[in-house]
Coordinates of C-alpha atoms in Angstrom, one line a residue:
Chain A
X686 CA -5.5 23.1 -72.7
X687 CA -2.3 21.1 -72.8
X688 CA -4.4 17.9 -72.1
X689 CA -6.0 18.2 -75.6
X690 CA -2.9 17.1 -77.8
X691 CA -2.1 14.3 -75.3
X692 CA -5.6 13.0 -75.5
X693 CA -5.6 13.3 -79.3
X694 CA -2.3 11.3 -79.6
X695 CA -3.7 8.6 -77.2
X696 CA -7.0 8.2 -79.1
X697 CA -5.4 8.5 -82.5
X698 CA -2.9 5.6 -81.6
X699 CA -5.6 3.5 -80.0
X700 CA -7.8 4.0 -83.0
X701 CA -5.0 2.9 -85.4
X702 CA -4.3 -0.1 -83.2
X703 CA -7.9 -1.0 -83.0
X704 CA -8.0 -1.1 -86.9
X705 CA -4.7 -3.0 -87.2
X706 CA -5.7 -5.5 -84.5
X707 CA -8.8 -6.4 -86.5
X708 CA -6.7 -7.3 -89.5
X709 CA -4.9 -9.8 -87.4
X710 CA -2.1 -10.7 -89.8
X711 CA 1.5 -11.6 -88.8
X712 CA 2.8 -8.1 -89.6
X713 CA 0.1 -6.3 -87.5
X714 CA 0.7 -8.6 -84.5
X715 CA 4.3 -7.3 -84.4
X716 CA 3.2 -3.7 -85.2
X717 CA 0.4 -3.3 -82.7
X718 CA 2.6 -3.7 -79.5
X719 CA 5.3 -1.6 -81.1
X720 CA 2.8 1.2 -81.7
X721 CA 1.5 0.9 -78.2
X722 CA 5.0 1.1 -76.7
X723 CA 5.9 4.1 -78.8
X724 CA 2.7 5.8 -77.9
X725 CA 3.4 5.3 -74.2
X726 CA 6.9 6.9 -74.8
X727 CA 5.4 9.9 -76.7
X728 CA 2.7 10.4 -74.0
X729 CA 5.3 10.2 -71.3
X730 CA 7.5 12.8 -73.0
X731 CA 4.4 15.1 -73.7
X732 CA 3.1 14.8 -70.2
X733 CA 6.5 15.8 -68.7
X734 CA 6.9 18.7 -71.0
X735 CA 3.4 19.9 -70.9
X736 CA 3.1 20.0 -67.1
X737 CA 6.7 20.8 -66.5
X738 CA 7.2 17.7 -64.2
X739 CA 10.6 18.2 -62.3
X740 CA 13.1 15.7 -63.4
X741 CA 13.5 14.6 -59.8
X742 CA 10.1 12.9 -59.9
X743 CA 10.0 11.7 -63.6
X744 CA 12.6 12.5 -66.2
X745 CA 11.5 12.6 -69.8
X746 CA 12.5 9.8 -72.1
X747 CA 14.7 12.2 -74.0
X748 CA 16.6 13.2 -70.9
X749 CA 17.0 9.4 -69.9
X750 CA 18.3 8.7 -73.5
X751 CA 20.7 11.6 -73.2
X752 CA 22.1 10.4 -69.8
X753 CA 22.3 6.9 -71.3
X754 CA 24.3 8.0 -74.4
X755 CA 26.5 10.3 -72.3
X756 CA 27.5 7.7 -69.7
X757 CA 28.3 4.7 -71.9
X758 CA 31.6 3.9 -70.4
X759 CA 30.4 4.3 -66.8
X760 CA 27.3 2.1 -67.6
X761 CA 29.4 -0.5 -69.2
X762 CA 31.6 -0.7 -66.2
X763 CA 28.5 -1.2 -63.9
X764 CA 27.1 -3.8 -66.3
X765 CA 30.3 -5.9 -66.2
X766 CA 30.6 -5.6 -62.4
X767 CA 26.9 -6.4 -61.7
X768 CA 25.6 -8.5 -64.5
X769 CA 28.6 -10.3 -65.9
X770 CA 30.6 -10.8 -62.7
X771 CA 27.9 -11.0 -60.1
X772 CA 24.6 -12.2 -61.7
X773 CA 26.0 -14.4 -64.6
X774 CA 28.7 -16.2 -62.6
X775 CA 26.3 -16.8 -59.7
X776 CA 23.5 -18.0 -62.1
X777 CA 25.8 -20.6 -63.7
X778 CA 27.2 -21.8 -60.4
X779 CA 23.7 -22.1 -58.9
X780 CA 22.3 -23.8 -61.9
X781 CA 25.0 -26.4 -62.1
X782 CA 24.9 -27.0 -58.4
X783 CA 21.0 -27.5 -58.7
X784 CA 21.3 -29.8 -61.6
X785 CA 23.9 -32.0 -60.0
X786 CA 21.9 -32.1 -56.7
X787 CA 18.7 -33.0 -58.6
X788 CA 20.5 -35.9 -60.2
X789 CA 22.0 -37.0 -57.0
X790 CA 18.6 -37.0 -55.0
X791 CA 16.9 -38.5 -57.9
X792 CA 18.3 -41.9 -57.1
X793 CA 16.9 -41.8 -53.6
X794 CA 13.1 -41.5 -53.4
X795 CA 13.5 -40.9 -49.6
X796 CA 15.6 -37.8 -50.2
X797 CA 13.2 -36.7 -52.9
X798 CA 10.2 -36.8 -50.5
X799 CA 12.2 -34.9 -48.0
X800 CA 13.8 -32.3 -50.1
X801 CA 11.0 -31.4 -52.4
X802 CA 8.6 -30.0 -49.9
X803 CA 11.4 -28.0 -48.4
X804 CA 12.6 -26.8 -51.8
X805 CA 9.1 -25.7 -52.7
X806 CA 8.8 -23.9 -49.4
X807 CA 12.2 -22.2 -49.8
X808 CA 11.5 -21.2 -53.3
X809 CA 8.5 -19.0 -52.0
X810 CA 10.5 -17.4 -49.2
X811 CA 11.9 -13.8 -49.4
X812 CA 15.4 -15.2 -50.0
X813 CA 16.8 -11.8 -50.9
X814 CA 16.8 -11.2 -47.1
X815 CA 20.0 -13.2 -46.9
X816 CA 21.8 -10.6 -48.8
X817 CA 23.2 -8.6 -45.9
X818 CA 24.5 -11.9 -44.3
X819 CA 26.3 -13.0 -47.4
X820 CA 27.7 -9.6 -48.0
X821 CA 29.1 -9.8 -44.4
X822 CA 30.6 -13.2 -45.2
X823 CA 32.1 -12.7 -48.7
X824 CA 33.0 -9.0 -48.6
X825 CA 31.8 -6.1 -50.8
X826 CA 33.0 -7.3 -54.2
X827 CA 31.2 -9.4 -56.7
X828 CA 31.8 -12.7 -54.9
X829 CA 29.1 -11.9 -52.3
X830 CA 26.7 -10.9 -55.2
X831 CA 27.3 -14.2 -56.9
X832 CA 26.7 -16.0 -53.6
X833 CA 23.2 -14.3 -53.2
X834 CA 22.4 -15.2 -56.8
X835 CA 23.5 -18.9 -56.2
X836 CA 21.1 -19.2 -53.2
X837 CA 18.3 -17.4 -55.1
X838 CA 18.4 -19.5 -58.3
X839 CA 19.2 -22.9 -56.5
X840 CA 15.8 -23.9 -55.3
X841 CA 13.6 -23.0 -58.3
X842 CA 16.0 -24.8 -60.7
X843 CA 16.3 -27.8 -58.3
X844 CA 12.5 -28.2 -58.1
X845 CA 12.1 -28.0 -61.8
X846 CA 14.9 -30.3 -62.5
X847 CA 13.6 -33.0 -60.1
X848 CA 10.2 -32.7 -61.7
X849 CA 11.9 -33.1 -65.1
X850 CA 13.8 -36.2 -64.2
X851 CA 10.5 -37.8 -63.1
X852 CA 8.9 -36.8 -66.4
X853 CA 9.4 -40.1 -68.3
X854 CA 6.7 -42.5 -68.2
X855 CA 6.8 -46.2 -67.4
X856 CA 6.6 -47.3 -71.0
X857 CA 9.7 -45.3 -72.0
X858 CA 11.6 -46.7 -69.0
X859 CA 10.6 -50.2 -69.8
X860 CA 11.8 -49.7 -73.3
X861 CA 15.2 -48.7 -72.0
X862 CA 15.2 -51.7 -69.7
X863 CA 14.4 -54.1 -72.6
X864 CA 17.5 -52.7 -74.3
X865 CA 19.3 -53.5 -71.1
X866 CA 20.5 -49.9 -70.8
X867 CA 22.3 -49.1 -67.5
X868 CA 21.5 -46.3 -65.1
X869 CA 23.9 -43.8 -66.9
X870 CA 22.9 -44.8 -70.3
X871 CA 19.2 -44.2 -69.6
X872 CA 20.1 -41.1 -67.7
X873 CA 21.9 -39.5 -70.6
X874 CA 19.9 -40.9 -73.5
X875 CA 16.4 -40.7 -72.1
X876 CA 15.9 -39.0 -68.8
X877 CA 18.1 -35.9 -69.2
X878 CA 16.8 -34.9 -72.7
X879 CA 13.2 -35.5 -71.3
X880 CA 14.0 -33.3 -68.4
X881 CA 15.2 -30.3 -70.7
X882 CA 11.8 -28.5 -71.0
X883 CA 11.5 -28.5 -67.2
X884 CA 15.1 -27.4 -66.7
X885 CA 14.7 -24.5 -69.1
X886 CA 11.5 -23.5 -67.4
X887 CA 13.5 -23.1 -64.3
X888 CA 16.4 -21.4 -66.0
X889 CA 14.1 -18.8 -67.6
X890 CA 12.3 -18.1 -64.4
X891 CA 15.7 -17.4 -62.6
X892 CA 17.2 -15.1 -65.1
X893 CA 15.3 -12.2 -63.5
X894 CA 15.9 -13.4 -60.1
X895 CA 19.7 -13.4 -60.8
X896 CA 19.6 -9.8 -61.8
X897 CA 17.4 -8.8 -58.9
X898 CA 19.7 -10.6 -56.4
X899 CA 22.9 -9.0 -57.8
X900 CA 21.5 -5.5 -57.9
X901 CA 19.7 -5.6 -54.4
X902 CA 22.8 -7.2 -52.8
X903 CA 24.7 -4.0 -53.8
X904 CA 22.4 -2.0 -51.6
X905 CA 24.1 -3.7 -48.6
X906 CA 27.6 -2.8 -49.6
X907 CA 29.6 -2.8 -52.9
X908 CA 32.7 -1.4 -54.3
X909 CA 32.4 2.0 -56.1
X910 CA 30.9 0.6 -59.1
X911 CA 28.0 -1.6 -60.0
X912 CA 24.3 -1.0 -61.0
X913 CA 22.9 -1.2 -57.4
X914 CA 25.6 1.1 -56.0
X915 CA 25.0 3.6 -59.0
X916 CA 21.2 3.6 -58.5
X917 CA 21.5 4.3 -54.7
X918 CA 24.1 7.0 -55.1
X919 CA 22.5 8.7 -58.1
X920 CA 19.3 8.8 -56.1
X921 CA 21.2 10.5 -53.3
X922 CA 22.5 13.1 -55.8
X923 CA 19.0 13.4 -57.3
X924 CA 20.4 12.6 -60.7
X925 CA 17.3 10.7 -61.7
X926 CA 18.0 10.5 -65.4
X927 CA 21.2 8.4 -64.6
X928 CA 19.1 6.2 -62.3
X929 CA 16.6 5.7 -65.2
X930 CA 19.6 5.0 -67.6
X931 CA 20.6 2.2 -65.2
X932 CA 17.1 0.9 -65.2
X933 CA 17.2 0.9 -69.0
X934 CA 20.4 -1.1 -68.9
X935 CA 18.8 -3.5 -66.4
X936 CA 15.7 -3.9 -68.7
X937 CA 17.9 -4.5 -71.8
X938 CA 20.2 -7.0 -70.0
X939 CA 17.2 -8.8 -68.5
X940 CA 15.5 -9.2 -71.9
X941 CA 18.7 -10.2 -73.6
X942 CA 19.5 -12.7 -70.8
X943 CA 16.0 -14.2 -71.1
X944 CA 16.0 -14.1 -74.9
X945 CA 19.3 -16.0 -75.1
X946 CA 18.2 -18.7 -72.8
X947 CA 15.0 -19.1 -74.7
X948 CA 17.0 -19.3 -77.9
X949 CA 19.2 -22.1 -76.5
X950 CA 15.9 -23.7 -75.3
X951 CA 14.4 -23.7 -78.8
X952 CA 17.6 -25.3 -80.0
X953 CA 17.8 -28.0 -77.3
X954 CA 14.1 -28.9 -76.9
X955 CA 13.1 -28.6 -80.7
X956 CA 11.2 -31.9 -80.2
X957 CA 8.8 -30.6 -77.6
X958 CA 5.3 -29.7 -78.6
X959 CA 5.6 -26.1 -77.2
X960 CA 8.4 -25.4 -79.7
X961 CA 6.6 -26.6 -82.8
X962 CA 5.2 -24.1 -85.2
Chain B
X441 CA 3.6 -40.4 -41.2
X442 CA 5.4 -41.7 -44.3
X443 CA 5.2 -38.2 -45.7
X444 CA 6.5 -36.5 -42.7
X445 CA 9.5 -38.8 -41.9
X446 CA 11.6 -37.9 -45.0
X447 CA 11.0 -34.2 -44.4
X448 CA 11.9 -34.4 -40.8
X449 CA 15.0 -36.3 -41.6
X450 CA 16.2 -33.7 -44.1
X451 CA 15.3 -30.9 -41.7
X452 CA 17.3 -32.6 -38.9
X453 CA 20.2 -33.1 -41.4
X454 CA 20.0 -29.3 -42.2
X455 CA 20.1 -28.3 -38.5
X456 CA 23.1 -30.7 -37.9
X457 CA 24.9 -29.1 -40.9
X458 CA 24.1 -25.6 -39.6
X459 CA 25.5 -26.4 -36.1
X460 CA 28.7 -27.7 -37.6
X461 CA 28.9 -24.6 -39.9
X462 CA 28.4 -22.5 -36.9
X463 CA 31.2 -24.1 -35.0
X464 CA 33.6 -24.0 -37.9
X465 CA 32.8 -20.3 -38.9
X466 CA 32.9 -18.9 -35.4
X467 CA 35.9 -20.8 -34.2
X468 CA 38.3 -18.2 -35.5
X469 CA 36.9 -15.5 -33.5
X470 CA 36.9 -17.6 -30.2
X471 CA 40.5 -18.7 -30.7
X472 CA 41.5 -15.1 -31.3
X473 CA 39.8 -14.1 -28.0
X474 CA 41.5 -16.9 -26.1
X475 CA 45.0 -16.0 -27.7
X476 CA 44.5 -12.4 -26.7
X477 CA 43.6 -13.5 -23.1
X478 CA 46.7 -15.9 -23.1
X479 CA 44.6 -18.9 -22.4
X480 CA 44.2 -22.2 -24.2
X481 CA 40.7 -23.5 -25.0
X482 CA 39.9 -27.2 -24.8
X483 CA 37.7 -28.5 -27.6
X484 CA 34.7 -28.6 -25.4
X485 CA 35.1 -24.9 -24.4
X486 CA 35.9 -23.9 -27.9
X487 CA 32.6 -25.5 -29.1
X488 CA 30.6 -24.1 -26.2
X489 CA 32.1 -20.6 -27.0
X490 CA 31.2 -20.7 -30.7
X491 CA 27.6 -21.6 -30.0
X492 CA 27.1 -18.7 -27.5
X493 CA 28.7 -15.6 -29.1
X494 CA 27.1 -12.2 -29.0
X495 CA 27.8 -11.4 -32.6
X496 CA 28.7 -14.7 -34.3
X497 CA 29.5 -14.9 -37.9
X498 CA 26.8 -17.6 -38.1
X499 CA 24.4 -17.7 -35.1
X500 CA 23.5 -21.3 -34.1
X501 CA 19.9 -22.5 -34.6
X502 CA 19.1 -22.2 -30.9
X503 CA 20.4 -18.6 -30.8
X504 CA 18.2 -17.7 -33.6
X505 CA 15.2 -19.6 -32.0
X506 CA 15.9 -17.5 -28.8
X507 CA 16.0 -14.3 -30.7
X508 CA 12.7 -15.1 -32.5
X509 CA 11.1 -16.2 -29.1
X510 CA 12.3 -13.0 -27.5
X511 CA 11.2 -10.8 -30.5
X512 CA 7.8 -12.4 -30.7
X513 CA 6.8 -13.1 -27.1
X514 CA 9.4 -11.3 -25.0
X515 CA 8.4 -7.8 -26.0
X516 CA 5.4 -5.7 -25.7
X517 CA 3.7 -5.6 -29.2
X518 CA 4.0 -1.9 -29.4
X519 CA 7.8 -1.9 -28.6
X520 CA 10.3 -1.2 -31.3
X521 CA 12.2 -4.3 -30.4
X522 CA 9.2 -6.5 -31.0
X523 CA 9.2 -8.6 -34.2
X524 CA 5.4 -8.7 -34.1
X525 CA 5.3 -5.0 -34.5
X526 CA 7.7 -5.0 -37.4
X527 CA 5.9 -7.9 -39.0
X528 CA 2.6 -6.1 -38.7
X529 CA 4.1 -3.0 -40.4
X530 CA 5.4 -5.2 -43.2
X531 CA 2.1 -7.2 -43.5
X532 CA -0.1 -4.2 -43.7
X533 CA 1.9 -2.7 -46.6
X534 CA 2.0 -6.2 -48.2
X535 CA -1.7 -6.8 -47.9
X536 CA -2.5 -3.3 -49.3
X537 CA -0.2 -3.7 -52.3
X538 CA -1.4 -7.3 -52.9
X539 CA -5.1 -6.2 -52.8
X540 CA -4.5 -3.3 -55.3
X541 CA -2.1 -5.4 -57.5
X542 CA -4.3 -8.5 -57.9
X543 CA -7.5 -6.4 -58.4
X544 CA -5.8 -4.4 -61.2
X545 CA -4.4 -7.7 -62.6
X546 CA -7.8 -9.2 -62.7
X547 CA -9.5 -6.2 -64.3
X548 CA -6.9 -5.8 -66.9
X549 CA -7.1 -9.5 -67.7
X550 CA -10.8 -9.3 -68.2
X551 CA -10.2 -6.4 -70.6
X552 CA -7.6 -8.3 -72.4
X553 CA -9.7 -11.4 -72.8
X554 CA -12.6 -9.4 -74.2
X555 CA -10.8 -6.9 -76.5
X556 CA -8.4 -7.9 -79.2
X557 CA -6.8 -4.5 -79.4
X558 CA -6.0 -4.5 -75.8
X559 CA -4.7 -8.1 -76.0
X560 CA -2.3 -7.3 -78.9
X561 CA -1.1 -4.0 -77.4
X562 CA -0.7 -4.8 -73.8
X563 CA 0.0 -8.5 -73.6
X564 CA 3.5 -8.6 -75.2
X565 CA 4.7 -5.8 -72.9
X566 CA 3.2 -7.6 -69.9
X567 CA 5.2 -10.7 -70.7
X568 CA 8.2 -8.7 -71.6
X569 CA 8.1 -6.8 -68.3
X570 CA 8.6 -10.1 -66.5
X571 CA 12.2 -10.1 -67.6
X572 CA 12.9 -6.6 -66.2
X573 CA 14.4 -6.7 -62.7
X574 CA 11.9 -4.2 -61.4
X575 CA 12.4 -5.1 -57.9
X576 CA 15.9 -3.5 -58.0
X577 CA 14.4 -0.1 -58.4
X578 CA 12.1 -0.4 -55.4
X579 CA 14.3 1.7 -53.1
X580 CA 14.4 4.4 -55.7
X581 CA 10.6 4.5 -55.9
X582 CA 10.5 4.9 -52.1
X583 CA 13.0 7.9 -52.1
X584 CA 11.3 9.6 -55.0
X585 CA 7.8 9.2 -53.5
X586 CA 9.3 10.5 -50.2
X587 CA 10.7 13.5 -51.9
X588 CA 7.2 14.6 -53.1
X589 CA 5.9 14.0 -49.6
X590 CA 4.4 10.6 -49.9
X591 CA 5.6 8.4 -47.0
X592 CA 4.5 5.6 -44.8
X593 CA 2.5 2.6 -46.0
X594 CA 1.6 3.8 -49.5
X595 CA 5.1 3.8 -51.3
X596 CA 5.7 0.2 -50.1
X597 CA 2.3 -0.8 -51.2
X598 CA 2.9 0.6 -54.6
X599 CA 6.0 -1.7 -55.1
X600 CA 4.2 -4.8 -53.8
X601 CA 1.1 -3.9 -55.9
X602 CA 3.5 -3.6 -59.0
X603 CA 5.1 -6.9 -58.2
X604 CA 1.9 -8.9 -57.5
X605 CA 0.2 -7.3 -60.6
X606 CA 1.9 -9.4 -63.4
X607 CA 1.6 -12.9 -62.0
X608 CA -2.1 -12.3 -61.5
X609 CA -2.6 -10.6 -64.9
X610 CA -0.8 -13.5 -66.8
X611 CA -2.5 -16.2 -64.7
X612 CA -6.0 -14.7 -65.1
X613 CA -5.6 -14.4 -68.9
X614 CA -4.7 -18.0 -69.1
X615 CA -7.5 -18.9 -66.8
X616 CA -10.2 -16.8 -68.6
X617 CA -9.2 -18.3 -71.8
X618 CA -9.4 -21.8 -70.3
X619 CA -13.0 -22.7 -71.6
X620 CA -12.6 -24.3 -75.0
X621 CA -14.6 -23.5 -78.2
X622 CA -17.1 -26.3 -77.4
X623 CA -18.1 -24.8 -74.1
X624 CA -18.3 -21.3 -75.5
X625 CA -20.4 -22.5 -78.4
X626 CA -22.7 -24.2 -75.9
X627 CA -23.1 -20.9 -74.1
X628 CA -23.9 -19.2 -77.4
X629 CA -26.5 -21.9 -78.2
X630 CA -28.2 -21.1 -75.0
X631 CA -28.2 -17.5 -76.3
X632 CA -26.1 -16.2 -73.3
X633 CA -24.9 -12.7 -73.5
X634 CA -21.2 -11.8 -73.2
X635 CA -21.6 -10.9 -69.5
X636 CA -23.6 -14.1 -68.8
X637 CA -20.9 -16.3 -70.4
X638 CA -18.3 -14.3 -68.4
X639 CA -19.9 -14.8 -65.0
X640 CA -21.2 -18.3 -65.5
X641 CA -18.5 -19.9 -67.6
X642 CA -15.2 -17.9 -67.9
X643 CA -14.9 -16.6 -64.3
X644 CA -15.7 -19.9 -62.6
X645 CA -13.3 -21.9 -64.8
X646 CA -10.5 -19.5 -64.2
X647 CA -10.5 -20.0 -60.4
X648 CA -7.7 -22.7 -60.2
X649 CA -5.4 -20.3 -62.3
X650 CA -6.5 -17.4 -60.1
X651 CA -5.4 -19.0 -56.9
X652 CA -2.1 -20.5 -58.3
X653 CA -1.1 -16.9 -59.3
X654 CA -2.4 -15.4 -56.1
X655 CA 0.1 -17.6 -54.2
X656 CA 3.0 -16.4 -56.4
X657 CA 1.8 -12.9 -56.2
X658 CA 1.5 -12.7 -52.3
X659 CA 5.0 -14.1 -52.1
X660 CA 6.2 -11.5 -54.5
X661 CA 4.3 -8.7 -52.7
X662 CA 6.0 -9.6 -49.4
X663 CA 9.5 -9.6 -51.1
X664 CA 8.6 -6.2 -52.6
X665 CA 7.6 -4.7 -49.3
X666 CA 10.7 -6.0 -47.5
X667 CA 13.0 -4.6 -50.3
X668 CA 11.0 -1.2 -50.1
X669 CA 11.9 -1.1 -46.4
X670 CA 15.5 -1.2 -47.2
X671 CA 16.4 2.5 -48.0
X672 CA 17.9 4.4 -45.1
X673 CA 15.3 6.2 -43.1
X674 CA 12.8 3.5 -42.8
X675 CA 12.7 2.6 -39.2
X676 CA 10.0 0.0 -38.9
X677 CA 9.3 -3.2 -40.8
X678 CA 11.2 -6.5 -41.4
X679 CA 13.4 -4.9 -44.1
X680 CA 14.5 -2.0 -41.8
X681 CA 15.3 -4.8 -39.1
X682 CA 17.5 -6.5 -41.7
X683 CA 19.3 -3.4 -42.6
X684 CA 19.9 -2.1 -39.1
X685 CA 21.2 -5.5 -38.1
X686 CA 23.6 -5.5 -41.0
X687 CA 24.8 -2.0 -40.1
X688 CA 25.6 -3.0 -36.4
X689 CA 26.7 -6.5 -37.0
X690 CA 23.8 -7.9 -35.1
X691 CA 23.7 -11.2 -36.9
X692 CA 21.0 -12.8 -34.6
X693 CA 18.8 -9.9 -35.3
X694 CA 19.2 -10.5 -39.1
X695 CA 18.4 -14.1 -38.8
X696 CA 15.4 -13.6 -36.6
X697 CA 14.0 -11.0 -38.9
X698 CA 14.7 -13.4 -41.8
X699 CA 12.9 -16.3 -40.2
X700 CA 10.0 -14.0 -39.2
X701 CA 9.7 -13.0 -42.8
X702 CA 9.8 -16.6 -43.9
X703 CA 7.0 -17.5 -41.4
X704 CA 5.0 -14.6 -42.7
X705 CA 5.4 -15.8 -46.3
X706 CA 4.5 -19.3 -45.4
X707 CA 1.6 -18.1 -43.5
X708 CA 0.2 -16.1 -46.3
X709 CA 0.7 -18.9 -48.9
X710 CA -1.0 -21.4 -46.6
X711 CA -3.8 -19.1 -46.0
X712 CA -4.5 -18.6 -49.7
X713 CA -4.1 -22.4 -50.3
X714 CA -6.8 -22.8 -47.5
X715 CA -9.1 -20.3 -49.1
X716 CA -8.4 -22.1 -52.4
X717 CA -9.3 -25.5 -51.1
X718 CA -12.6 -24.3 -49.6
X719 CA -13.7 -22.3 -52.7
X720 CA -12.8 -25.1 -55.1
X721 CA -14.6 -27.6 -53.0
X722 CA -17.8 -25.5 -52.9
X723 CA -17.6 -25.0 -56.6
X724 CA -17.1 -28.7 -57.1
X725 CA -13.7 -28.2 -58.8
X726 CA -11.6 -29.9 -56.2
X727 CA -9.6 -32.8 -57.4

């Protein structure tokens, strides 16, 4: 009997979306995914309430929200520890190291041919596995998390940056040569700007990797704060609404991180065809 | 040969750096031991000691190789100490999850390409979900599923399915949209039905995209399984090997499990690359 309203909400929202999607205007293209997301939330809430799903298995969105709103200071502390100290500092260090390495090996075709296959190979490996080793080396605090993030983001950014530095064509390089530009001039005025779309591709891919690395590394040992620590202890206490609140924080942080990087990208690579409207 | 030489040189350099790092990082412990015993170590003895400790800070490459060799060939395959056994546990969950995830991704991509409502509703969320560090909650999924009595291969497969789902979905949507308006018009001028133009135009031209995303997906599925094996209680699988190694300070065990996982990932990616080459060649798409 309780399945009837759930089905009704689903069909109603889907029908509304079908009508809106056919209009295909700018407004509906924003509205349709929003309605879809809201419908999923409503259905989730209805299913949990109608079938009395225990919150140990799946808490309702309202419970998660209550836990989120009630634990703001706690969640903020975890956010600072894991995202700002661990993930962000590691991501910045790893990105800088990768960019410098890419520029260094770019001068030597021999090193390029040697490092690129290895870089591509390493980028596909389950690098997260080095987390226990790095936690052993750098201790339980954020330094070990930053180290894991550095290793995780290094190779994807390196591979993208090397590809980016090779992205100029012979005509453009010849033009710089006819202006008798030196290595550094042509690097800063031509090749680095040309490499930016590739670099930002790597930076965007690695935003999620950085968060994953920082959180998972906390499962191998952490101080008594941090998102990974909170997730594992809250699971132990069966406080699932708090776990989901941490996931909500991770989701918001991940989207914000990605959004900020894309925003910078659209400012830096405004000339690239993919940015034109 | 011209392609192998640079790679081999870089590999040799990495191994050399590794040895130097092992000597540097393990020296402290060797010196402490010598000071406790009241003896002086010559440089030669010190180096020899740093490369042969039981629980080094950083095991030397030959120790890891010996650990791998012992784990792969030195134990019966059914033994709990055999890396082959643990790798098979991880591999089976990875393959199950990968199969479920990529099949679901392909099916949903077909739906998205053919239905505008689905496209506009689901696609933004599928893209946005890429920015959520979903892997970080993998251990939670395991614990929650275990609390309702679901254990063994399935919970890990759920995580790797979830992780391999999105790369395939995004790649297949791009692939199925690959045919341009002219090709679709040509199909229409031949009076092809929707299913005919799907099977004879869209699906074949999506194959390069499918394989590219399958490679990403299989690597992601393996990572998902390994992280899924991390929660305490898991006793088999490469992730459990990593965790027990880190609990007991068995660094050689951690590194061998890590290299086993790397070999597994490389093997899976190479295998899919091989299938890709054969398929594309038979379809005449090979470059």
